[in-house]
Coordinates of C-alpha atoms in Angstrom, one line a residue:
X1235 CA 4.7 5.7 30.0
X1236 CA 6.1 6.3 26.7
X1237 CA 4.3 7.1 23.6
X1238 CA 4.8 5.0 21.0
X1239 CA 3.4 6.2 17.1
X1240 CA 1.9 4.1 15.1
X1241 CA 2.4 2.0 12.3
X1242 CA 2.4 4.0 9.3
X1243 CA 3.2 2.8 5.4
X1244 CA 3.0 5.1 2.2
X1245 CA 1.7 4.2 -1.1
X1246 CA 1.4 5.1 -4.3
X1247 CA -1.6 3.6 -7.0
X1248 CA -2.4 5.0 -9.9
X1249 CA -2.9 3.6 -13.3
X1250 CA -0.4 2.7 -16.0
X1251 CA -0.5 4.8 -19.8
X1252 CA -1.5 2.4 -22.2
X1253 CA 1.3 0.2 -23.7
X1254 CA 1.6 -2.9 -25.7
X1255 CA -0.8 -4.2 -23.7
X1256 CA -4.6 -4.0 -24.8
X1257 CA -6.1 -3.6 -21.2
X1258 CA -6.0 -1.0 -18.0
X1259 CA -3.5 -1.4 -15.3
X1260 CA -3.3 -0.3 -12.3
X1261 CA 0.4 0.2 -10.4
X1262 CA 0.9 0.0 -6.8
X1263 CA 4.1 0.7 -4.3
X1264 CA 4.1 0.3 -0.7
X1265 CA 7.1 2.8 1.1
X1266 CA 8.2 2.5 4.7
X1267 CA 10.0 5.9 5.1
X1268 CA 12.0 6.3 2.6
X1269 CA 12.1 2.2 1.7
X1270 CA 10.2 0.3 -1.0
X1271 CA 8.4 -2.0 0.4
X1272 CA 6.8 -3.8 -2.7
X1273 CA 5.6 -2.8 -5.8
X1274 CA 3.9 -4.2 -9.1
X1275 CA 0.3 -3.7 -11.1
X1276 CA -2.7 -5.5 -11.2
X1277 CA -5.8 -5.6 -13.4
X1278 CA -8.5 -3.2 -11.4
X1279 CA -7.9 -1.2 -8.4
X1280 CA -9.7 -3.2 -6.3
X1281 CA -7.3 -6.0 -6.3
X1282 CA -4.0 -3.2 -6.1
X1283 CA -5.7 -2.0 -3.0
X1284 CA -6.1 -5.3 -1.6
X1285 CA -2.4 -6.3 -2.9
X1286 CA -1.3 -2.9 -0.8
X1287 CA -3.4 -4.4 2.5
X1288 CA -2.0 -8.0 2.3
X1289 CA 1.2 -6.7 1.7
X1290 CA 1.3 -3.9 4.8
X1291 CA -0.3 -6.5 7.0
X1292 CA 2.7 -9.1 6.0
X1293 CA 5.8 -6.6 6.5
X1294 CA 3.7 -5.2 9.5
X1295 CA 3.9 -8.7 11.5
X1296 CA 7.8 -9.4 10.4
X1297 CA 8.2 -6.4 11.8
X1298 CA 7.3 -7.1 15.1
X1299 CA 8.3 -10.6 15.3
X1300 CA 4.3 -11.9 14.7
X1301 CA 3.6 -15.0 12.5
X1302 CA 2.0 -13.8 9.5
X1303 CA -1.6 -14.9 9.4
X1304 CA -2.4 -17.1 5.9
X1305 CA -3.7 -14.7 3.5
X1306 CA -7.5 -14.4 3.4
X1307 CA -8.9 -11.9 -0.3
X1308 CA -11.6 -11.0 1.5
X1309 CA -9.4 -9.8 4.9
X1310 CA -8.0 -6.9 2.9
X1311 CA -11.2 -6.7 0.3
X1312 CA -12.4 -3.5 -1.4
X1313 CA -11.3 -0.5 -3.0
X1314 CA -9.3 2.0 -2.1
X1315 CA -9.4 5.1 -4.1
X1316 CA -5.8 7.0 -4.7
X1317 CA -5.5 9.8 -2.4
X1318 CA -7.4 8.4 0.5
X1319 CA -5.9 7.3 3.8
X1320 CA -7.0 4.0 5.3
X1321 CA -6.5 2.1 8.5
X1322 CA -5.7 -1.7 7.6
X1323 CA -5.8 -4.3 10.7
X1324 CA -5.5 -7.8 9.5
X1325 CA -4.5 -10.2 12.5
X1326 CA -3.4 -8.3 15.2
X1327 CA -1.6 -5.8 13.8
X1328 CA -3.1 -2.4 12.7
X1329 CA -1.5 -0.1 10.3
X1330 CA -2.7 3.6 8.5
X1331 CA -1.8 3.2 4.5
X1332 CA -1.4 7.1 3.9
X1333 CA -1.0 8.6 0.1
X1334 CA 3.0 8.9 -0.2
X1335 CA 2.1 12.5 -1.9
X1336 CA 0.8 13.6 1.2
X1337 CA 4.1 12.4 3.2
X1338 CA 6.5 14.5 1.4
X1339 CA 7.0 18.4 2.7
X1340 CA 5.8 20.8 0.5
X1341 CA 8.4 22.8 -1.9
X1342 CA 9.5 26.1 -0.7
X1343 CA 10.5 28.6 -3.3
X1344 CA 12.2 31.9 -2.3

C-alpha cells in the first residue's frame, strides 16, 4: 500500500507599510513548492485568511480533477494569525496551509 503525503500549500500574510493609502492592509501569497499560487491584500486579516482558504480549497480540487464547490465566506471563515499552521477542508478536499518561513531550510554558516 503506498503512502501518499498530503496536501500541503505555503503562505505568507503579513501587513503592508503604510503608503498612499490612508488605511491598514494586509498581503497574502499562497506557494505550492516553489510556485505562486495567488497573491494580493485585503482590508483585515480575517478576510486574507479566508482569501488563503478559498483559494487553497480551489487549486486543491483542480488539482485532482474535483469540481470546485461554489464559494461559501463562511466555509473558509476566521482568522488565521501569521505563523500558525492550519488544516483547511472545504468540500472534499483537505489541505495544511503551513507558514512559507517555516518551509525553507535554515542557513548554514561555516
Amino acid at each position: 500500500m503506498p503512502t501518499v503525503h498530503g496536501l500541503e500549500f505555503a503562505y505568507s500574510l503579513y501587513p503592508l507599510p503604510p503608503g498612499r493609502m490612508p488605511f491598514r492592509r494586509w498581503k497574502w501569497e499562497l506557494w505550492h513548492g516553489p510556485r505562486l499560487l495567488a497573491s494580493g491584500w485585503r482590508l483585515s486579516r480575517p478576510d486574507a485568511g479566508r482569501a488563503l482558504r478559498l483559494h487553497a480549497a480551489e487549486f486543491g480540487h483542480r488539482l485532482f480533477g474535483l469540481p470546485v464547490p461554489p464559494r461559501d465566506p463562511r466555509a473558509a471563515g476566521g482568522d488565521l494569525r501569521p505563523g500558525s499552521s492550519e488544516r483547511v477542508a472545504i468540500g472534499p478536499i483537505t489541505a495544511l496551509l503551513v507558514p512559507r518561513s517555516l518551509e525553507r531550510p535554515a542557513a548554514v554558516y561555516s
